[in-house]
């Protein structure tokens, strides 16, 4: 997938790079309080790291804010 963008809205969606990991972790941990049924942050981070290494993933970025979201796609058939 190539990069998707919306010039007027100021966001872009692009494939994840290894340099994105810290920002992905920040977004993930910022959202954890909104999902109280999840496991501990440490357990969830381990699962997310495994998924990032083995699945297709993308980040949503905004020019001034950097990475504001991500998605991990697991193609199980």
PDB file of N, CA and C in Angstrom:
ATOM      1  N   UNK A   1       0.843  -1.184   0.000  1.00  0.00           N
ATOM      2  CA  UNK A   1       0.000   0.000   0.000  1.00  0.00           C
ATOM      3  C   UNK A   1       0.879   1.235   0.000  1.00  0.00           C
ATOM      4  N   UNK A   2       0.572   2.145  -0.869  1.00  0.00           N
ATOM      5  CA  UNK A   2       1.251   3.432  -0.865  1.00  0.00           C
ATOM      6  C   UNK A   2       0.607   4.315   0.188  1.00  0.00           C
ATOM      7  N   UNK A   3       1.200   5.452   0.367  1.00  0.00           N
ATOM      8  CA  UNK A   3       0.692   6.417   1.340  1.00  0.00           C
ATOM      9  C   UNK A   3      -0.646   6.996   0.879  1.00  0.00           C
ATOM     10  N   UNK A   4      -1.585   7.109   1.824  1.00  0.00           N
ATOM     11  CA  UNK A   4      -2.847   7.794   1.583  1.00  0.00           C
ATOM     12  C   UNK A   4      -2.775   9.132   2.300  1.00  0.00           C
ATOM     13  N   UNK A   5      -3.373  10.153   1.725  1.00  0.00           N
ATOM     14  CA  UNK A   5      -3.347  11.442   2.399  1.00  0.00           C
ATOM     15  C   UNK A   5      -4.586  12.248   2.057  1.00  0.00           C
ATOM     16  N   UNK A   6      -4.857  13.192   2.927  1.00  0.00           N
ATOM     17  CA  UNK A   6      -5.958  14.137   2.720  1.00  0.00           C
ATOM     18  C   UNK A   6      -5.368  15.513   2.994  1.00  0.00           C
ATOM     19  N   UNK A   7      -5.039  16.216   1.945  1.00  0.00           N
ATOM     20  CA  UNK A   7      -4.331  17.491   2.074  1.00  0.00           C
ATOM     21  C   UNK A   7      -5.098  18.482   2.947  1.00  0.00           C
ATOM     22  N   UNK A   8      -6.387  18.621   2.742  1.00  0.00           N
ATOM     23  CA  UNK A   8      -7.171  19.600   3.501  1.00  0.00           C
ATOM     24  C   UNK A   8      -7.248  19.242   4.982  1.00  0.00           C
ATOM     25  N   UNK A   9      -7.358  17.964   5.304  1.00  0.00           N
ATOM     26  CA  UNK A   9      -7.454  17.546   6.708  1.00  0.00           C
ATOM     27  C   UNK A   9      -6.085  17.491   7.377  1.00  0.00           C
ATOM     28  N   UNK A  10      -5.047  17.349   6.591  1.00  0.00           N
ATOM     29  CA  UNK A  10      -3.698  17.348   7.144  1.00  0.00           C
ATOM     30  C   UNK A  10      -3.224  16.010   7.669  1.00  0.00           C
ATOM     31  N   UNK A  11      -3.900  14.925   7.333  1.00  0.00           N
ATOM     32  CA  UNK A  11      -3.444  13.623   7.813  1.00  0.00           C
ATOM     33  C   UNK A  11      -2.933  12.761   6.676  1.00  0.00           C
ATOM     34  N   UNK A  12      -2.109  11.786   7.075  1.00  0.00           N
ATOM     35  CA  UNK A  12      -1.568  10.813   6.131  1.00  0.00           C
ATOM     36  C   UNK A  12      -1.648   9.436   6.777  1.00  0.00           C
ATOM     37  N   UNK A  13      -1.847   8.415   5.972  1.00  0.00           N
ATOM     38  CA  UNK A  13      -1.757   7.032   6.432  1.00  0.00           C
ATOM     39  C   UNK A  13      -0.679   6.381   5.591  1.00  0.00           C
ATOM     40  N   UNK A  14       0.274   5.760   6.290  1.00  0.00           N
ATOM     41  CA  UNK A  14       1.395   5.144   5.586  1.00  0.00           C
ATOM     42  C   UNK A  14       1.812   3.872   6.312  1.00  0.00           C
ATOM     43  N   UNK A  15       2.559   3.013   5.624  1.00  0.00           N
ATOM     44  CA  UNK A  15       3.060   1.813   6.299  1.00  0.00           C
ATOM     45  C   UNK A  15       3.968   2.190   7.467  1.00  0.00           C
ATOM     46  N   UNK A  16       3.935   1.363   8.486  1.00  0.00           N
ATOM     47  CA  UNK A  16       4.765   1.573   9.676  1.00  0.00           C
ATOM     48  C   UNK A  16       6.230   1.311   9.354  1.00  0.00           C
ATOM     49  N   UNK A  17       7.104   2.092   9.972  1.00  0.00           N
ATOM     50  CA  UNK A  17       8.546   1.858   9.889  1.00  0.00           C
ATOM     51  C   UNK A  17       9.063   1.552  11.291  1.00  0.00           C
ATOM     52  N   UNK A  18      10.231   0.948  11.416  1.00  0.00           N
ATOM     53  CA  UNK A  18      10.785   0.674  12.747  1.00  0.00           C
ATOM     54  C   UNK A  18      10.936   1.938  13.603  1.00  0.00           C
ATOM     55  N   UNK A  19      11.139   3.075  12.982  1.00  0.00           N
ATOM     56  CA  UNK A  19      11.297   4.326  13.716  1.00  0.00           C
ATOM     57  C   UNK A  19       9.998   4.782  14.378  1.00  0.00           C
ATOM     58  N   UNK A  20       8.881   4.204  13.990  1.00  0.00           N
ATOM     59  CA  UNK A  20       7.574   4.586  14.530  1.00  0.00           C
ATOM     60  C   UNK A  20       7.259   3.932  15.870  1.00  0.00           C
ATOM     61  N   UNK A  21       8.046   2.952  16.294  1.00  0.00           N
ATOM     62  CA  UNK A  21       7.685   2.130  17.451  1.00  0.00           C
ATOM     63  C   UNK A  21       7.425   2.959  18.711  1.00  0.00           C
ATOM     64  N   UNK A  22       8.297   3.882  19.043  1.00  0.00           N
ATOM     65  CA  UNK A  22       8.113   4.673  20.277  1.00  0.00           C
ATOM     66  C   UNK A  22       6.803   5.467  20.254  1.00  0.00           C
ATOM     67  N   UNK A  23       6.498   6.062  19.123  1.00  0.00           N
ATOM     68  CA  UNK A  23       5.261   6.836  19.021  1.00  0.00           C
ATOM     69  C   UNK A  23       4.032   5.927  19.092  1.00  0.00           C
ATOM     70  N   UNK A  24       4.122   4.737  18.517  1.00  0.00           N
ATOM     71  CA  UNK A  24       3.018   3.776  18.592  1.00  0.00           C
ATOM     72  C   UNK A  24       2.780   3.376  20.040  1.00  0.00           C
ATOM     73  N   UNK A  25       3.851   3.102  20.778  1.00  0.00           N
ATOM     74  CA  UNK A  25       3.725   2.745  22.191  1.00  0.00           C
ATOM     75  C   UNK A  25       3.077   3.891  22.965  1.00  0.00           C
ATOM     76  N   UNK A  26       3.460   5.113  22.683  1.00  0.00           N
ATOM     77  CA  UNK A  26       2.879   6.279  23.371  1.00  0.00           C
ATOM     78  C   UNK A  26       1.377   6.360  23.120  1.00  0.00           C
ATOM     79  N   UNK A  27       0.974   6.233  21.865  1.00  0.00           N
ATOM     80  CA  UNK A  27      -0.450   6.281  21.529  1.00  0.00           C
ATOM     81  C   UNK A  27      -1.184   5.131  22.220  1.00  0.00           C
ATOM     82  N   UNK A  28      -0.605   3.950  22.177  1.00  0.00           N
ATOM     83  CA  UNK A  28      -1.225   2.768  22.787  1.00  0.00           C
ATOM     84  C   UNK A  28      -1.424   2.963  24.285  1.00  0.00           C
ATOM     85  N   UNK A  29      -0.374   3.409  24.979  1.00  0.00           N
ATOM     86  CA  UNK A  29      -0.475   3.601  26.430  1.00  0.00           C
ATOM     87  C   UNK A  29      -1.424   4.739  26.788  1.00  0.00           C
ATOM     88  N   UNK A  30      -1.470   5.774  25.973  1.00  0.00           N
ATOM     89  CA  UNK A  30      -2.418   6.871  26.214  1.00  0.00           C
ATOM     90  C   UNK A  30      -3.864   6.386  26.135  1.00  0.00           C
ATOM     91  N   UNK A  31      -4.128   5.380  25.316  1.00  0.00           N
ATOM     92  CA  UNK A  31      -5.483   4.868  25.130  1.00  0.00           C
ATOM     93  C   UNK A  31      -5.864   3.765  26.127  1.00  0.00           C
ATOM     94  N   UNK A  32      -4.895   3.164  26.798  1.00  0.00           N
ATOM     95  CA  UNK A  32      -5.175   2.033  27.696  1.00  0.00           C
ATOM     96  C   UNK A  32      -6.256   2.321  28.742  1.00  0.00           C
ATOM     97  N   UNK A  33      -6.298   3.495  29.376  1.00  0.00           N
ATOM     98  CA  UNK A  33      -7.344   3.739  30.380  1.00  0.00           C
ATOM     99  C   UNK A  33      -8.766   3.659  29.818  1.00  0.00           C
ATOM    100  N   UNK A  34      -8.920   3.837  28.522  1.00  0.00           N
ATOM    101  CA  UNK A  34     -10.241   3.762  27.904  1.00  0.00           C
ATOM    102  C   UNK A  34     -10.702   2.326  27.653  1.00  0.00           C
ATOM    103  N   UNK A  35      -9.831   1.366  27.910  1.00  0.00           N
ATOM    104  CA  UNK A  35     -10.138  -0.051  27.689  1.00  0.00           C
ATOM    105  C   UNK A  35      -9.797  -0.849  28.947  1.00  0.00           C
ATOM    106  N   UNK A  36     -10.571  -0.685  30.030  1.00  0.00           N
ATOM    107  CA  UNK A  36     -10.223  -1.310  31.310  1.00  0.00           C
ATOM    108  C   UNK A  36     -10.268  -2.836  31.294  1.00  0.00           C
ATOM    109  N   UNK A  37     -10.880  -3.450  30.312  1.00  0.00           N
ATOM    110  CA  UNK A  37     -10.966  -4.902  30.251  1.00  0.00           C
ATOM    111  C   UNK A  37      -9.687  -5.540  29.711  1.00  0.00           C
ATOM    112  N   UNK A  38      -8.762  -4.750  29.240  1.00  0.00           N
ATOM    113  CA  UNK A  38      -7.511  -5.295  28.685  1.00  0.00           C
ATOM    114  C   UNK A  38      -6.610  -5.778  29.800  1.00  0.00           C
ATOM    115  N   UNK A  39      -5.625  -6.564  29.428  1.00  0.00           N
ATOM    116  CA  UNK A  39      -4.625  -7.035  30.386  1.00  0.00           C
ATOM    117  C   UNK A  39      -3.744  -5.870  30.818  1.00  0.00           C
ATOM    118  N   UNK A  40      -2.749  -6.166  31.622  1.00  0.00           N
ATOM    119  CA  UNK A  40      -1.834  -5.125  32.084  1.00  0.00           C
ATOM    120  C   UNK A  40      -1.111  -4.508  30.885  1.00  0.00           C
ATOM    121  N   UNK A  41      -0.678  -3.249  31.008  1.00  0.00           N
ATOM    122  CA  UNK A  41       0.050  -2.626  29.897  1.00  0.00           C
ATOM    123  C   UNK A  41       1.253  -3.449  29.445  1.00  0.00           C
ATOM    124  N   UNK A  42       1.966  -4.049  30.378  1.00  0.00           N
ATOM    125  CA  UNK A  42       3.140  -4.850  30.010  1.00  0.00           C
ATOM    126  C   UNK A  42       2.740  -6.030  29.120  1.00  0.00           C
ATOM    127  N   UNK A  43       1.679  -6.743  29.504  1.00  0.00           N
ATOM    128  CA  UNK A  43       1.215  -7.875  28.702  1.00  0.00           C
ATOM    129  C   UNK A  43       0.732  -7.418  27.331  1.00  0.00           C
ATOM    130  N   UNK A  44      -0.020  -6.355  27.307  1.00  0.00           N
ATOM    131  CA  UNK A  44      -0.542  -5.847  26.042  1.00  0.00           C
ATOM    132  C   UNK A  44       0.581  -5.361  25.125  1.00  0.00           C
ATOM    133  N   UNK A  45       1.595  -4.714  25.703  1.00  0.00           N
ATOM    134  CA  UNK A  45       2.726  -4.242  24.891  1.00  0.00           C
ATOM    135  C   UNK A  45       3.488  -5.411  24.274  1.00  0.00           C
ATOM    136  N   UNK A  46       3.624  -6.500  25.004  1.00  0.00           N
ATOM    137  CA  UNK A  46       4.316  -7.673  24.457  1.00  0.00           C
ATOM    138  C   UNK A  46       3.529  -8.228  23.262  1.00  0.00           C
ATOM    139  N   UNK A  47       2.207  -8.313  23.406  1.00  0.00           N
ATOM    140  CA  UNK A  47       1.389  -8.787  22.299  1.00  0.00           C
ATOM    141  C   UNK A  47       1.434  -7.857  21.107  1.00  0.00           C
ATOM    142  N   UNK A  48       1.410  -6.555  21.375  1.00  0.00           N
ATOM    143  CA  UNK A  48       1.458  -5.581  20.296  1.00  0.00           C
ATOM    144  C   UNK A  48       2.800  -5.656  19.572  1.00  0.00           C
ATOM    145  N   UNK A  49       3.877  -5.798  20.320  1.00  0.00           N
ATOM    146  CA  UNK A  49       5.199  -5.895  19.695  1.00  0.00           C
ATOM    147  C   UNK A  49       5.276  -7.117  18.782  1.00  0.00           C
ATOM    148  N   UNK A  50       4.760  -8.249  19.238  1.00  0.00           N
ATOM    149  CA  UNK A  50       4.738  -9.447  18.392  1.00  0.00           C
ATOM    150  C   UNK A  50       3.925  -9.207  17.129  1.00  0.00           C
ATOM    151  N   UNK A  51       2.787  -8.554  17.263  1.00  0.00           N
ATOM    152  CA  UNK A  51       1.941  -8.275  16.107  1.00  0.00           C
ATOM    153  C   UNK A  51       2.629  -7.320  15.131  1.00  0.00           C
ATOM    154  N   UNK A  52       3.315  -6.308  15.651  1.00  0.00           N
ATOM    155  CA  UNK A  52       4.024  -5.369  14.770  1.00  0.00           C
ATOM    156  C   UNK A  52       5.111  -6.070  13.970  1.00  0.00           C
ATOM    157  N   UNK A  53       5.728  -7.080  14.582  1.00  0.00           N
ATOM    158  CA  UNK A  53       6.806  -7.797  13.891  1.00  0.00           C
ATOM    159  C   UNK A  53       6.281  -8.810  12.872  1.00  0.00           C
ATOM    160  N   UNK A  54       5.070  -9.294  13.065  1.00  0.00           N
ATOM    161  CA  UNK A  54       4.592 -10.384  12.220  1.00  0.00           C
ATOM    162  C   UNK A  54       3.423 -10.019  11.301  1.00  0.00           C
ATOM    163  N   UNK A  55       2.874  -8.835  11.435  1.00  0.00           N
ATOM    164  CA  UNK A  55       1.684  -8.452  10.659  1.00  0.00           C
ATOM    165  C   UNK A  55       1.939  -7.166   9.883  1.00  0.00           C
ATOM    166  N   UNK A  56       1.008  -6.880   9.021  1.00  0.00           N
ATOM    167  CA  UNK A  56       1.026  -5.624   8.280  1.00  0.00           C
ATOM    168  C   UNK A  56       0.505  -4.516   9.206  1.00  0.00           C
ATOM    169  N   UNK A  57       1.133  -3.344   9.187  1.00  0.00           N
ATOM    170  CA  UNK A  57       0.685  -2.259  10.056  1.00  0.00           C
ATOM    171  C   UNK A  57       0.867  -0.904   9.378  1.00  0.00           C
ATOM    172  N   UNK A  58       0.045   0.047   9.841  1.00  0.00           N
ATOM    173  CA  UNK A  58       0.027   1.391   9.277  1.00  0.00           C
ATOM    174  C   UNK A  58      -0.099   2.405  10.402  1.00  0.00           C
ATOM    175  N   UNK A  59       0.397   3.612  10.159  1.00  0.00           N
ATOM    176  CA  UNK A  59       0.235   4.699  11.118  1.00  0.00           C
ATOM    177  C   UNK A  59      -0.515   5.846  10.451  1.00  0.00           C
ATOM    178  N   UNK A  60      -1.264   6.571  11.274  1.00  0.00           N
ATOM    179  CA  UNK A  60      -1.913   7.804  10.841  1.00  0.00           C
ATOM    180  C   UNK A  60      -1.105   8.949  11.434  1.00  0.00           C
ATOM    181  N   UNK A  61      -0.710   9.886  10.605  1.00  0.00           N
ATOM    182  CA  UNK A  61       0.108  11.004  11.069  1.00  0.00           C
ATOM    183  C   UNK A  61      -0.557  12.331  10.723  1.00  0.00           C
ATOM    184  N   UNK A  62      -0.292  13.310  11.549  1.00  0.00           N
ATOM    185  CA  UNK A  62      -0.669  14.693  11.277  1.00  0.00           C
ATOM    186  C   UNK A  62       0.613  15.511  11.329  1.00  0.00           C
ATOM    187  N   UNK A  63       0.690  16.494  10.485  1.00  0.00           N
ATOM    188  CA  UNK A  63       1.926  17.266  10.340  1.00  0.00           C
ATOM    189  C   UNK A  63       2.437  17.819  11.669  1.00  0.00           C
ATOM    190  N   UNK A  64       1.570  18.446  12.456  1.00  0.00           N
ATOM    191  CA  UNK A  64       2.014  19.072  13.705  1.00  0.00           C
ATOM    192  C   UNK A  64       2.063  18.117  14.883  1.00  0.00           C
ATOM    193  N   UNK A  65       1.283  17.034  14.840  1.00  0.00           N
ATOM    194  CA  UNK A  65       1.174  16.136  15.993  1.00  0.00           C
ATOM    195  C   UNK A  65       2.003  14.865  15.858  1.00  0.00           C
ATOM    196  N   UNK A  66       2.441  14.524  14.669  1.00  0.00           N
ATOM    197  CA  UNK A  66       3.157  13.264  14.466  1.00  0.00           C
ATOM    198  C   UNK A  66       2.164  12.117  14.366  1.00  0.00           C
ATOM    199  N   UNK A  67       2.531  10.968  14.912  1.00  0.00           N
ATOM    200  CA  UNK A  67       1.672   9.783  14.850  1.00  0.00           C
ATOM    201  C   UNK A  67       0.515   9.954  15.827  1.00  0.00           C
ATOM    202  N   UNK A  68      -0.699   9.817  15.308  1.00  0.00           N
ATOM    203  CA  UNK A  68      -1.899   9.977  16.126  1.00  0.00           C
ATOM    204  C   UNK A  68      -2.718   8.692  16.209  1.00  0.00           C
ATOM    205  N   UNK A  69      -2.330   7.676  15.471  1.00  0.00           N
ATOM    206  CA  UNK A  69      -3.035   6.406  15.509  1.00  0.00           C
ATOM    207  C   UNK A  69      -2.292   5.355  14.719  1.00  0.00           C
ATOM    208  N   UNK A  70      -2.732   4.110  14.888  1.00  0.00           N
ATOM    209  CA  UNK A  70      -2.117   3.011  14.152  1.00  0.00           C
ATOM    210  C   UNK A  70      -3.118   1.880  14.028  1.00  0.00           C
ATOM    211  N   UNK A  71      -2.836   0.977  13.091  1.00  0.00           N
ATOM    212  CA  UNK A  71      -3.632  -0.222  12.928  1.00  0.00           C
ATOM    213  C   UNK A  71      -2.688  -1.368  12.577  1.00  0.00           C
ATOM    214  N   UNK A  72      -2.985  -2.529  13.129  1.00  0.00           N
ATOM    215  CA  UNK A  72      -2.230  -3.739  12.828  1.00  0.00           C
ATOM    216  C   UNK A  72      -3.207  -4.703  12.175  1.00  0.00           C
ATOM    217  N   UNK A  73      -2.855  -5.199  10.998  1.00  0.00           N
ATOM    218  CA  UNK A  73      -3.732  -6.069  10.229  1.00  0.00           C
ATOM    219  C   UNK A  73      -3.135  -7.465  10.183  1.00  0.00           C
ATOM    220  N   UNK A  74      -3.853  -8.432  10.718  1.00  0.00           N
ATOM    221  CA  UNK A  74      -3.403  -9.817  10.709  1.00  0.00           C
ATOM    222  C   UNK A  74      -4.224 -10.564   9.664  1.00  0.00           C
ATOM    223  N   UNK A  75      -3.572 -11.027   8.638  1.00  0.00           N
ATOM    224  CA  UNK A  75      -4.250 -11.724   7.539  1.00  0.00           C
ATOM    225  C   UNK A  75      -4.324 -13.218   7.856  1.00  0.00           C
ATOM    226  N   UNK A  76      -5.327 -13.608   8.602  1.00  0.00           N
ATOM    227  CA  UNK A  76      -5.534 -15.022   8.913  1.00  0.00           C
ATOM    228  C   UNK A  76      -6.594 -15.575   7.975  1.00  0.00           C
ATOM    229  N   UNK A  77      -6.247 -16.602   7.274  1.00  0.00           N
ATOM    230  CA  UNK A  77      -7.198 -17.208   6.327  1.00  0.00           C
ATOM    231  C   UNK A  77      -7.490 -18.619   6.726  1.00  0.00           C
TER     232      UNK A  77
END
